[in-house]
Amino acid sequence: MNYKFDSYENALVDNISPNVVKTPLEKGEDSVLPLIIETTNDMKDLSEEMIYNQMPAHYLLCYNADCPKGDNCLHRLGAIHGKPADKVVQAVNPKLCCGDNCPYYKPMKSVSMAYGMTHLYDKVLAKDISSLRNTIIQHFGNGSYYLRRNGRHPISPEEQAWIQNLFCKYGYTDAPQFDSYKSEVGW
């Protein structure tokens, strides 16, 4: 059975493996392409030190020791094990936490981040390269585009799906190729 989703986030909310993405084509038709990267709950390949060294600066923390989901929530685990360099941090108000239905719950899972886009346009027709590149630059911004292109900034699964959908709009059914992939925490 194939599932269609409006976005990558909807696939995660429905707790169904996001292995397909709904992509619009020119004439309003829908096409289902395999998602480039799937998330996984397997964190065995990441050491604890590696996990918390990847925690983004100014990450929202949770200090609710009574949270029933705290053992697997990145906000709670970041507060316990992380090494924030900031003297002032942002935190979830523990008195407003909803227990099992906490809107801030972020499960610990590994995602495959892409690095580098130096061969992204290798299979693209010359007439489409400029337009595709300009659309991607407008989406990410000039500086952020080149950081991602040169492999200095990771390309998240959501961003990979967006790029794949853009290529689909231009009629390219092959998944865009990124330079490398690395398993990281899905902060």
mmCIF file with all atom_site columns, C-alpha atoms in Angstrom:
data_model
loop_
_atom_site.group_PDB
_atom_site.id
_atom_site.type_symbol
_atom_site.label_atom_id
_atom_site.label_alt_id
_atom_site.label_comp_id
_atom_site.label_asym_id
_atom_site.label_entity_id
_atom_site.label_seq_id
_atom_site.pdbx_PDB_ins_code
_atom_site.Cartn_x
_atom_site.Cartn_y
_atom_site.Cartn_z
_atom_site.occupancy
_atom_site.B_iso_or_equiv
_atom_site.pdbx_formal_charge
_atom_site.auth_seq_id
_atom_site.auth_comp_id
_atom_site.auth_asym_id
_atom_site.auth_atom_id
_atom_site.pdbx_PDB_model_num
ATOM 1   C CA . MET A 1 1   ? 0.000  0.000  0.000   1.00 0.00 ? 1   MET A CA 1
ATOM 2   C CA . ASN A 1 2   ? 1.350  3.459  -0.897  1.00 0.00 ? 2   ASN A CA 1
ATOM 3   C CA . TYR A 1 3   ? 0.799  6.425  1.384   1.00 0.00 ? 3   TYR A CA 1
ATOM 4   C CA . LYS A 1 4   ? 0.811  9.998  0.146   1.00 0.00 ? 4   LYS A CA 1
ATOM 5   C CA . PHE A 1 5   ? 1.729  12.945 2.334   1.00 0.00 ? 5   PHE A CA 1
ATOM 6   C CA . ASP A 1 6   ? 1.557  16.695 1.818   1.00 0.00 ? 6   ASP A CA 1
ATOM 7   C CA . SER A 1 7   ? 4.908  17.069 3.518   1.00 0.00 ? 7   SER A CA 1
ATOM 8   C CA . TYR A 1 8   ? 7.678  15.216 5.262   1.00 0.00 ? 8   TYR A CA 1
ATOM 9   C CA . GLU A 1 9   ? 6.401  16.430 8.650   1.00 0.00 ? 9   GLU A CA 1
ATOM 10  C CA . ASN A 1 10  ? 2.955  14.865 8.083   1.00 0.00 ? 10  ASN A CA 1
ATOM 11  C CA . ALA A 1 11  ? 4.605  11.498 7.510   1.00 0.00 ? 11  ALA A CA 1
ATOM 12  C CA . LEU A 1 12  ? 6.381  11.773 10.857  1.00 0.00 ? 12  LEU A CA 1
ATOM 13  C CA . VAL A 1 13  ? 3.265  12.935 12.695  1.00 0.00 ? 13  VAL A CA 1
ATOM 14  C CA . ASP A 1 14  ? 1.329  9.947  11.370  1.00 0.00 ? 14  ASP A CA 1
ATOM 15  C CA . ASN A 1 15  ? 4.119  7.617  12.607  1.00 0.00 ? 15  ASN A CA 1
ATOM 16  C CA . ILE A 1 16  ? 4.380  6.014  9.181   1.00 0.00 ? 16  ILE A CA 1
ATOM 17  C CA . SER A 1 17  ? 7.783  5.632  7.598   1.00 0.00 ? 17  SER A CA 1
ATOM 18  C CA . PRO A 1 18  ? 8.162  8.636  5.296   1.00 0.00 ? 18  PRO A CA 1
ATOM 19  C CA . ASN A 1 19  ? 9.271  6.680  2.266   1.00 0.00 ? 19  ASN A CA 1
ATOM 20  C CA . VAL A 1 20  ? 7.122  8.544  -0.208  1.00 0.00 ? 20  VAL A CA 1
ATOM 21  C CA . VAL A 1 21  ? 6.506  12.199 -0.912  1.00 0.00 ? 21  VAL A CA 1
ATOM 22  C CA . LYS A 1 22  ? 3.587  13.726 -2.774  1.00 0.00 ? 22  LYS A CA 1
ATOM 23  C CA . THR A 1 23  ? 4.925  15.946 -5.537  1.00 0.00 ? 23  THR A CA 1
ATOM 24  C CA . PRO A 1 24  ? 2.855  18.134 -7.865  1.00 0.00 ? 24  PRO A CA 1
ATOM 25  C CA . LEU A 1 25  ? 3.620  18.082 -11.579 1.00 0.00 ? 25  LEU A CA 1
ATOM 26  C CA . GLU A 1 26  ? 2.894  20.737 -14.182 1.00 0.00 ? 26  GLU A CA 1
ATOM 27  C CA . LYS A 1 27  ? -0.688 19.765 -15.045 1.00 0.00 ? 27  LYS A CA 1
ATOM 28  C CA . GLY A 1 28  ? -1.866 19.366 -11.440 1.00 0.00 ? 28  GLY A CA 1
ATOM 29  C CA . GLU A 1 29  ? -1.209 15.621 -11.424 1.00 0.00 ? 29  GLU A CA 1
ATOM 30  C CA . ASP A 1 30  ? 0.285  13.906 -8.408  1.00 0.00 ? 30  ASP A CA 1
ATOM 31  C CA . SER A 1 31  ? 3.376  11.762 -8.605  1.00 0.00 ? 31  SER A CA 1
ATOM 32  C CA . VAL A 1 32  ? 4.860  9.629  -5.840  1.00 0.00 ? 32  VAL A CA 1
ATOM 33  C CA . LEU A 1 33  ? 8.641  9.506  -5.632  1.00 0.00 ? 33  LEU A CA 1
ATOM 34  C CA . PRO A 1 34  ? 10.720 7.664  -3.053  1.00 0.00 ? 34  PRO A CA 1
ATOM 35  C CA . LEU A 1 35  ? 12.040 9.999  -0.402  1.00 0.00 ? 35  LEU A CA 1
ATOM 36  C CA . ILE A 1 36  ? 15.794 10.388 -0.635  1.00 0.00 ? 36  ILE A CA 1
ATOM 37  C CA . ILE A 1 37  ? 16.472 9.769  3.050   1.00 0.00 ? 37  ILE A CA 1
ATOM 38  C CA . GLU A 1 38  ? 14.546 7.858  5.689   1.00 0.00 ? 38  GLU A CA 1
ATOM 39  C CA . THR A 1 39  ? 14.763 8.529  9.398   1.00 0.00 ? 39  THR A CA 1
ATOM 40  C CA . THR A 1 40  ? 15.585 5.765  11.799  1.00 0.00 ? 40  THR A CA 1
ATOM 41  C CA . ASN A 1 41  ? 15.270 5.207  15.527  1.00 0.00 ? 41  ASN A CA 1
ATOM 42  C CA . ASP A 1 42  ? 18.627 3.424  15.571  1.00 0.00 ? 42  ASP A CA 1
ATOM 43  C CA . MET A 1 43  ? 21.090 5.587  17.506  1.00 0.00 ? 43  MET A CA 1
ATOM 44  C CA . LYS A 1 44  ? 23.609 2.790  18.201  1.00 0.00 ? 44  LYS A CA 1
ATOM 45  C CA . ASP A 1 45  ? 26.075 4.173  15.659  1.00 0.00 ? 45  ASP A CA 1
ATOM 46  C CA . LEU A 1 46  ? 26.266 7.535  17.472  1.00 0.00 ? 46  LEU A CA 1
ATOM 47  C CA . SER A 1 47  ? 28.224 7.865  20.710  1.00 0.00 ? 47  SER A CA 1
ATOM 48  C CA . GLU A 1 48  ? 26.734 9.870  23.584  1.00 0.00 ? 48  GLU A CA 1
ATOM 49  C CA . GLU A 1 49  ? 29.478 12.482 23.300  1.00 0.00 ? 49  GLU A CA 1
ATOM 50  C CA . MET A 1 50  ? 28.862 12.820 19.561  1.00 0.00 ? 50  MET A CA 1
ATOM 51  C CA . ILE A 1 51  ? 25.127 13.224 20.140  1.00 0.00 ? 51  ILE A CA 1
ATOM 52  C CA . TYR A 1 52  ? 25.414 16.093 22.607  1.00 0.00 ? 52  TYR A CA 1
ATOM 53  C CA . ASN A 1 53  ? 28.267 17.816 20.780  1.00 0.00 ? 53  ASN A CA 1
ATOM 54  C CA . GLN A 1 54  ? 25.873 18.152 17.820  1.00 0.00 ? 54  GLN A CA 1
ATOM 55  C CA . MET A 1 55  ? 23.233 19.931 19.901  1.00 0.00 ? 55  MET A CA 1
ATOM 56  C CA . PRO A 1 56  ? 22.469 23.245 18.175  1.00 0.00 ? 56  PRO A CA 1
ATOM 57  C CA . ALA A 1 57  ? 23.264 26.496 19.946  1.00 0.00 ? 57  ALA A CA 1
ATOM 58  C CA . HIS A 1 58  ? 20.276 27.976 21.764  1.00 0.00 ? 58  HIS A CA 1
ATOM 59  C CA . TYR A 1 59  ? 18.385 24.660 21.633  1.00 0.00 ? 59  TYR A CA 1
ATOM 60  C CA . LEU A 1 60  ? 15.124 24.646 23.612  1.00 0.00 ? 60  LEU A CA 1
ATOM 61  C CA . LEU A 1 61  ? 15.686 22.655 26.826  1.00 0.00 ? 61  LEU A CA 1
ATOM 62  C CA . CYS A 1 62  ? 13.278 20.903 29.194  1.00 0.00 ? 62  CYS A CA 1
ATOM 63  C CA . TYR A 1 63  ? 13.964 20.622 32.922  1.00 0.00 ? 63  TYR A CA 1
ATOM 64  C CA . ASN A 1 64  ? 10.781 18.714 33.801  1.00 0.00 ? 64  ASN A CA 1
ATOM 65  C CA . ALA A 1 65  ? 12.108 15.714 35.759  1.00 0.00 ? 65  ALA A CA 1
ATOM 66  C CA . ASP A 1 66  ? 8.605  14.194 35.958  1.00 0.00 ? 66  ASP A CA 1
ATOM 67  C CA . CYS A 1 67  ? 7.959  14.089 32.211  1.00 0.00 ? 67  CYS A CA 1
ATOM 68  C CA . PRO A 1 68  ? 6.836  10.571 31.183  1.00 0.00 ? 68  PRO A CA 1
ATOM 69  C CA . LYS A 1 69  ? 8.568  10.935 27.793  1.00 0.00 ? 69  LYS A CA 1
ATOM 70  C CA . GLY A 1 70  ? 11.732 12.563 29.145  1.00 0.00 ? 70  GLY A CA 1
ATOM 71  C CA . ASP A 1 71  ? 13.901 9.465  28.698  1.00 0.00 ? 71  ASP A CA 1
ATOM 72  C CA . ASN A 1 72  ? 13.574 9.700  24.910  1.00 0.00 ? 72  ASN A CA 1
ATOM 73  C CA . CYS A 1 73  ? 12.990 13.450 24.340  1.00 0.00 ? 73  CYS A CA 1
ATOM 74  C CA . LEU A 1 74  ? 15.836 15.500 22.879  1.00 0.00 ? 74  LEU A CA 1
ATOM 75  C CA . HIS A 1 75  ? 14.759 18.632 24.774  1.00 0.00 ? 75  HIS A CA 1
ATOM 76  C CA . ARG A 1 76  ? 14.961 16.785 28.112  1.00 0.00 ? 76  ARG A CA 1
ATOM 77  C CA . LEU A 1 77  ? 18.114 14.826 27.256  1.00 0.00 ? 77  LEU A CA 1
ATOM 78  C CA . GLY A 1 78  ? 19.786 18.011 26.040  1.00 0.00 ? 78  GLY A CA 1
ATOM 79  C CA . ALA A 1 79  ? 19.059 19.652 29.398  1.00 0.00 ? 79  ALA A CA 1
ATOM 80  C CA . ILE A 1 80  ? 20.493 16.672 31.292  1.00 0.00 ? 80  ILE A CA 1
ATOM 81  C CA . HIS A 1 81  ? 23.539 15.748 29.203  1.00 0.00 ? 81  HIS A CA 1
ATOM 82  C CA . GLY A 1 82  ? 24.187 18.744 26.993  1.00 0.00 ? 82  GLY A CA 1
ATOM 83  C CA . LYS A 1 83  ? 26.951 21.246 27.510  1.00 0.00 ? 83  LYS A CA 1
ATOM 84  C CA . PRO A 1 84  ? 25.273 24.552 26.759  1.00 0.00 ? 84  PRO A CA 1
ATOM 85  C CA . ALA A 1 85  ? 27.760 27.401 26.511  1.00 0.00 ? 85  ALA A CA 1
ATOM 86  C CA . ASP A 1 86  ? 25.082 30.020 27.104  1.00 0.00 ? 86  ASP A CA 1
ATOM 87  C CA . LYS A 1 87  ? 24.571 31.571 30.532  1.00 0.00 ? 87  LYS A CA 1
ATOM 88  C CA . VAL A 1 88  ? 20.901 32.088 29.691  1.00 0.00 ? 88  VAL A CA 1
ATOM 89  C CA . VAL A 1 89  ? 18.928 29.298 28.003  1.00 0.00 ? 89  VAL A CA 1
ATOM 90  C CA . GLN A 1 90  ? 15.435 28.862 26.596  1.00 0.00 ? 90  GLN A CA 1
ATOM 91  C CA . ALA A 1 91  ? 13.404 26.253 28.431  1.00 0.00 ? 91  ALA A CA 1
ATOM 92  C CA . VAL A 1 92  ? 9.955  24.696 28.293  1.00 0.00 ? 92  VAL A CA 1
ATOM 93  C CA . ASN A 1 93  ? 7.863  25.791 31.273  1.00 0.00 ? 93  ASN A CA 1
ATOM 94  C CA . PRO A 1 94  ? 7.530  22.561 33.304  1.00 0.00 ? 94  PRO A CA 1
ATOM 95  C CA . LYS A 1 95  ? 4.194  23.700 34.765  1.00 0.00 ? 95  LYS A CA 1
ATOM 96  C CA . LEU A 1 96  ? 2.675  23.877 31.285  1.00 0.00 ? 96  LEU A CA 1
ATOM 97  C CA . CYS A 1 97  ? 3.917  20.494 30.099  1.00 0.00 ? 97  CYS A CA 1
ATOM 98  C CA . CYS A 1 98  ? 1.093  18.252 28.944  1.00 0.00 ? 98  CYS A CA 1
ATOM 99  C CA . GLY A 1 99  ? 2.652  14.889 29.884  1.00 0.00 ? 99  GLY A CA 1
ATOM 100 C CA . ASP A 1 100 ? 1.929  12.318 27.187  1.00 0.00 ? 100 ASP A CA 1
ATOM 101 C CA . ASN A 1 101 ? 0.629  15.001 24.794  1.00 0.00 ? 101 ASN A CA 1
ATOM 102 C CA . CYS A 1 102 ? 3.507  17.475 25.108  1.00 0.00 ? 102 CYS A CA 1
ATOM 103 C CA . PRO A 1 103 ? 3.718  19.616 21.945  1.00 0.00 ? 103 PRO A CA 1
ATOM 104 C CA . TYR A 1 104 ? 7.479  20.000 22.478  1.00 0.00 ? 104 TYR A CA 1
ATOM 105 C CA . TYR A 1 105 ? 8.219  16.274 22.538  1.00 0.00 ? 105 TYR A CA 1
ATOM 106 C CA . LYS A 1 106 ? 11.044 15.545 20.098  1.00 0.00 ? 106 LYS A CA 1
ATOM 107 C CA . PRO A 1 107 ? 11.971 11.844 20.002  1.00 0.00 ? 107 PRO A CA 1
ATOM 108 C CA . MET A 1 108 ? 15.618 10.905 19.756  1.00 0.00 ? 108 MET A CA 1
ATOM 109 C CA . LYS A 1 109 ? 16.262 9.478  16.322  1.00 0.00 ? 109 LYS A CA 1
ATOM 110 C CA . SER A 1 110 ? 18.970 9.473  13.739  1.00 0.00 ? 110 SER A CA 1
ATOM 111 C CA . VAL A 1 111 ? 18.555 11.054 10.308  1.00 0.00 ? 111 VAL A CA 1
ATOM 112 C CA . SER A 1 112 ? 20.768 10.869 7.273   1.00 0.00 ? 112 SER A CA 1
ATOM 113 C CA . MET A 1 113 ? 22.034 14.346 6.444   1.00 0.00 ? 113 MET A CA 1
ATOM 114 C CA . ALA A 1 114 ? 23.403 15.071 2.986   1.00 0.00 ? 114 ALA A CA 1
ATOM 115 C CA . TYR A 1 115 ? 26.566 17.093 2.464   1.00 0.00 ? 115 TYR A CA 1
ATOM 116 C CA . GLY A 1 116 ? 27.575 18.849 -0.744  1.00 0.00 ? 116 GLY A CA 1
ATOM 117 C CA . MET A 1 117 ? 25.765 19.540 -4.007  1.00 0.00 ? 117 MET A CA 1
ATOM 118 C CA . THR A 1 118 ? 28.694 19.742 -6.423  1.00 0.00 ? 118 THR A CA 1
ATOM 119 C CA . HIS A 1 119 ? 27.157 17.123 -8.746  1.00 0.00 ? 119 HIS A CA 1
ATOM 120 C CA . LEU A 1 120 ? 23.525 18.148 -8.280  1.00 0.00 ? 120 LEU A CA 1
ATOM 121 C CA . TYR A 1 121 ? 23.128 19.353 -11.867 1.00 0.00 ? 121 TYR A CA 1
ATOM 122 C CA . ASP A 1 122 ? 25.114 16.603 -13.617 1.00 0.00 ? 122 ASP A CA 1
ATOM 123 C CA . LYS A 1 123 ? 21.998 14.983 -15.140 1.00 0.00 ? 123 LYS A CA 1
ATOM 124 C CA . VAL A 1 124 ? 20.106 18.235 -15.765 1.00 0.00 ? 124 VAL A CA 1
ATOM 125 C CA . LEU A 1 125 ? 19.613 19.706 -19.226 1.00 0.00 ? 125 LEU A CA 1
ATOM 126 C CA . ALA A 1 126 ? 21.613 22.883 -19.822 1.00 0.00 ? 126 ALA A CA 1
ATOM 127 C CA . LYS A 1 127 ? 18.409 24.896 -20.397 1.00 0.00 ? 127 LYS A CA 1
ATOM 128 C CA . ASP A 1 128 ? 17.173 24.051 -16.853 1.00 0.00 ? 128 ASP A CA 1
ATOM 129 C CA . ILE A 1 129 ? 20.366 24.504 -14.827 1.00 0.00 ? 129 ILE A CA 1
ATOM 130 C CA . SER A 1 130 ? 20.178 28.280 -14.373 1.00 0.00 ? 130 SER A CA 1
ATOM 131 C CA . SER A 1 131 ? 16.507 28.260 -13.390 1.00 0.00 ? 131 SER A CA 1
ATOM 132 C CA . LEU A 1 132 ? 16.913 25.340 -10.970 1.00 0.00 ? 132 LEU A CA 1
ATOM 133 C CA . ARG A 1 133 ? 19.997 26.878 -9.347  1.00 0.00 ? 133 ARG A CA 1
ATOM 134 C CA . ASN A 1 134 ? 18.314 30.301 -8.984  1.00 0.00 ? 134 ASN A CA 1
ATOM 135 C CA . THR A 1 135 ? 15.223 28.723 -7.375  1.00 0.00 ? 135 THR A CA 1
ATOM 136 C CA . ILE A 1 136 ? 17.376 26.807 -4.885  1.00 0.00 ? 136 ILE A CA 1
ATOM 137 C CA . ILE A 1 137 ? 19.446 29.934 -4.120  1.00 0.00 ? 137 ILE A CA 1
ATOM 138 C CA . GLN A 1 138 ? 16.240 31.937 -3.520  1.00 0.00 ? 138 GLN A CA 1
ATOM 139 C CA . HIS A 1 139 ? 14.988 29.211 -1.179  1.00 0.00 ? 139 HIS A CA 1
ATOM 140 C CA . PHE A 1 140 ? 18.147 28.933 0.944   1.00 0.00 ? 140 PHE A CA 1
ATOM 141 C CA . GLY A 1 141 ? 19.629 32.384 0.456   1.00 0.00 ? 141 GLY A CA 1
ATOM 142 C CA . ASN A 1 142 ? 22.889 33.040 -1.355  1.00 0.00 ? 142 ASN A CA 1
ATOM 143 C CA . GLY A 1 143 ? 25.291 32.369 1.544   1.00 0.00 ? 143 GLY A CA 1
ATOM 144 C CA . SER A 1 144 ? 23.422 29.339 2.880   1.00 0.00 ? 144 SER A CA 1
ATOM 145 C CA . TYR A 1 145 ? 23.186 27.849 -0.608  1.00 0.00 ? 145 TYR A CA 1
ATOM 146 C CA . TYR A 1 146 ? 26.955 27.911 -1.064  1.00 0.00 ? 146 TYR A CA 1
ATOM 147 C CA . LEU A 1 147 ? 27.575 26.516 2.432   1.00 0.00 ? 147 LEU A CA 1
ATOM 148 C CA . ARG A 1 148 ? 25.329 23.568 1.523   1.00 0.00 ? 148 ARG A CA 1
ATOM 149 C CA . ARG A 1 149 ? 26.737 23.251 -1.998  1.00 0.00 ? 149 ARG A CA 1
ATOM 150 C CA . ASN A 1 150 ? 30.317 23.059 -0.709  1.00 0.00 ? 150 ASN A CA 1
ATOM 151 C CA . GLY A 1 151 ? 29.449 20.570 2.057   1.00 0.00 ? 151 GLY A CA 1
ATOM 152 C CA . ARG A 1 152 ? 30.025 22.942 4.969   1.00 0.00 ? 152 ARG A CA 1
ATOM 153 C CA . HIS A 1 153 ? 26.389 22.854 6.126   1.00 0.00 ? 153 HIS A CA 1
ATOM 154 C CA . PRO A 1 154 ? 24.207 19.733 6.240   1.00 0.00 ? 154 PRO A CA 1
ATOM 155 C CA . ILE A 1 155 ? 21.150 19.349 4.043   1.00 0.00 ? 155 ILE A CA 1
ATOM 156 C CA . SER A 1 156 ? 18.314 18.012 6.205   1.00 0.00 ? 156 SER A CA 1
ATOM 157 C CA . PRO A 1 157 ? 15.895 15.309 5.015   1.00 0.00 ? 157 PRO A CA 1
ATOM 158 C CA . GLU A 1 158 ? 13.192 17.977 4.660   1.00 0.00 ? 158 GLU A CA 1
ATOM 159 C CA . GLU A 1 159 ? 15.492 20.112 2.493   1.00 0.00 ? 159 GLU A CA 1
ATOM 160 C CA . GLN A 1 160 ? 16.472 17.051 0.431   1.00 0.00 ? 160 GLN A CA 1
ATOM 161 C CA . ALA A 1 161 ? 12.778 16.327 -0.150  1.00 0.00 ? 161 ALA A CA 1
ATOM 162 C CA . TRP A 1 162 ? 12.183 19.952 -1.175  1.00 0.00 ? 162 TRP A CA 1
ATOM 163 C CA . ILE A 1 163 ? 15.037 19.760 -3.714  1.00 0.00 ? 163 ILE A CA 1
ATOM 164 C CA . GLN A 1 164 ? 13.719 16.434 -5.016  1.00 0.00 ? 164 GLN A CA 1
ATOM 165 C CA . ASN A 1 165 ? 10.228 17.924 -5.424  1.00 0.00 ? 165 ASN A CA 1
ATOM 166 C CA . LEU A 1 166 ? 11.699 20.896 -7.296  1.00 0.00 ? 166 LEU A CA 1
ATOM 167 C CA . PHE A 1 167 ? 13.509 18.549 -9.686  1.00 0.00 ? 167 PHE A CA 1
ATOM 168 C CA . CYS A 1 168 ? 10.230 16.657 -10.168 1.00 0.00 ? 168 CYS A CA 1
ATOM 169 C CA . LYS A 1 169 ? 8.460  19.892 -11.151 1.00 0.00 ? 169 LYS A CA 1
ATOM 170 C CA . TYR A 1 170 ? 11.023 20.242 -13.931 1.00 0.00 ? 170 TYR A CA 1
ATOM 171 C CA . GLY A 1 171 ? 10.323 16.670 -15.066 1.00 0.00 ? 171 GLY A CA 1
ATOM 172 C CA . TYR A 1 172 ? 13.395 14.931 -13.586 1.00 0.00 ? 172 TYR A CA 1
ATOM 173 C CA . THR A 1 173 ? 12.362 11.638 -11.995 1.00 0.00 ? 173 THR A CA 1
ATOM 174 C CA . ASP A 1 174 ? 15.828 10.529 -10.819 1.00 0.00 ? 174 ASP A CA 1
ATOM 175 C CA . ALA A 1 175 ? 16.626 11.568 -7.256  1.00 0.00 ? 175 ALA A CA 1
ATOM 176 C CA . PRO A 1 176 ? 19.184 14.395 -7.076  1.00 0.00 ? 176 PRO A CA 1
ATOM 177 C CA . GLN A 1 177 ? 22.639 13.175 -6.057  1.00 0.00 ? 177 GLN A CA 1
ATOM 178 C CA . PHE A 1 178 ? 24.403 14.718 -3.089  1.00 0.00 ? 178 PHE A CA 1
ATOM 179 C CA . ASP A 1 179 ? 28.131 14.314 -2.438  1.00 0.00 ? 179 ASP A CA 1
ATOM 180 C CA . SER A 1 180 ? 27.907 12.333 0.808   1.00 0.00 ? 180 SER A CA 1
ATOM 181 C CA . TYR A 1 181 ? 25.598 11.324 3.641   1.00 0.00 ? 181 TYR A CA 1
ATOM 182 C CA . LYS A 1 182 ? 26.163 11.195 7.385   1.00 0.00 ? 182 LYS A CA 1
ATOM 183 C CA . SER A 1 183 ? 23.959 9.812  10.153  1.00 0.00 ? 183 SER A CA 1
ATOM 184 C CA . GLU A 1 184 ? 23.242 12.527 12.725  1.00 0.00 ? 184 GLU A CA 1
ATOM 185 C CA . VAL A 1 185 ? 20.785 13.303 15.511  1.00 0.00 ? 185 VAL A CA 1
ATOM 186 C CA . GLY A 1 186 ? 17.502 14.739 14.193  1.00 0.00 ? 186 GLY A CA 1
ATOM 187 C CA . TRP A 1 187 ? 17.540 17.857 16.365  1.00 0.00 ? 187 TRP A CA 1
#
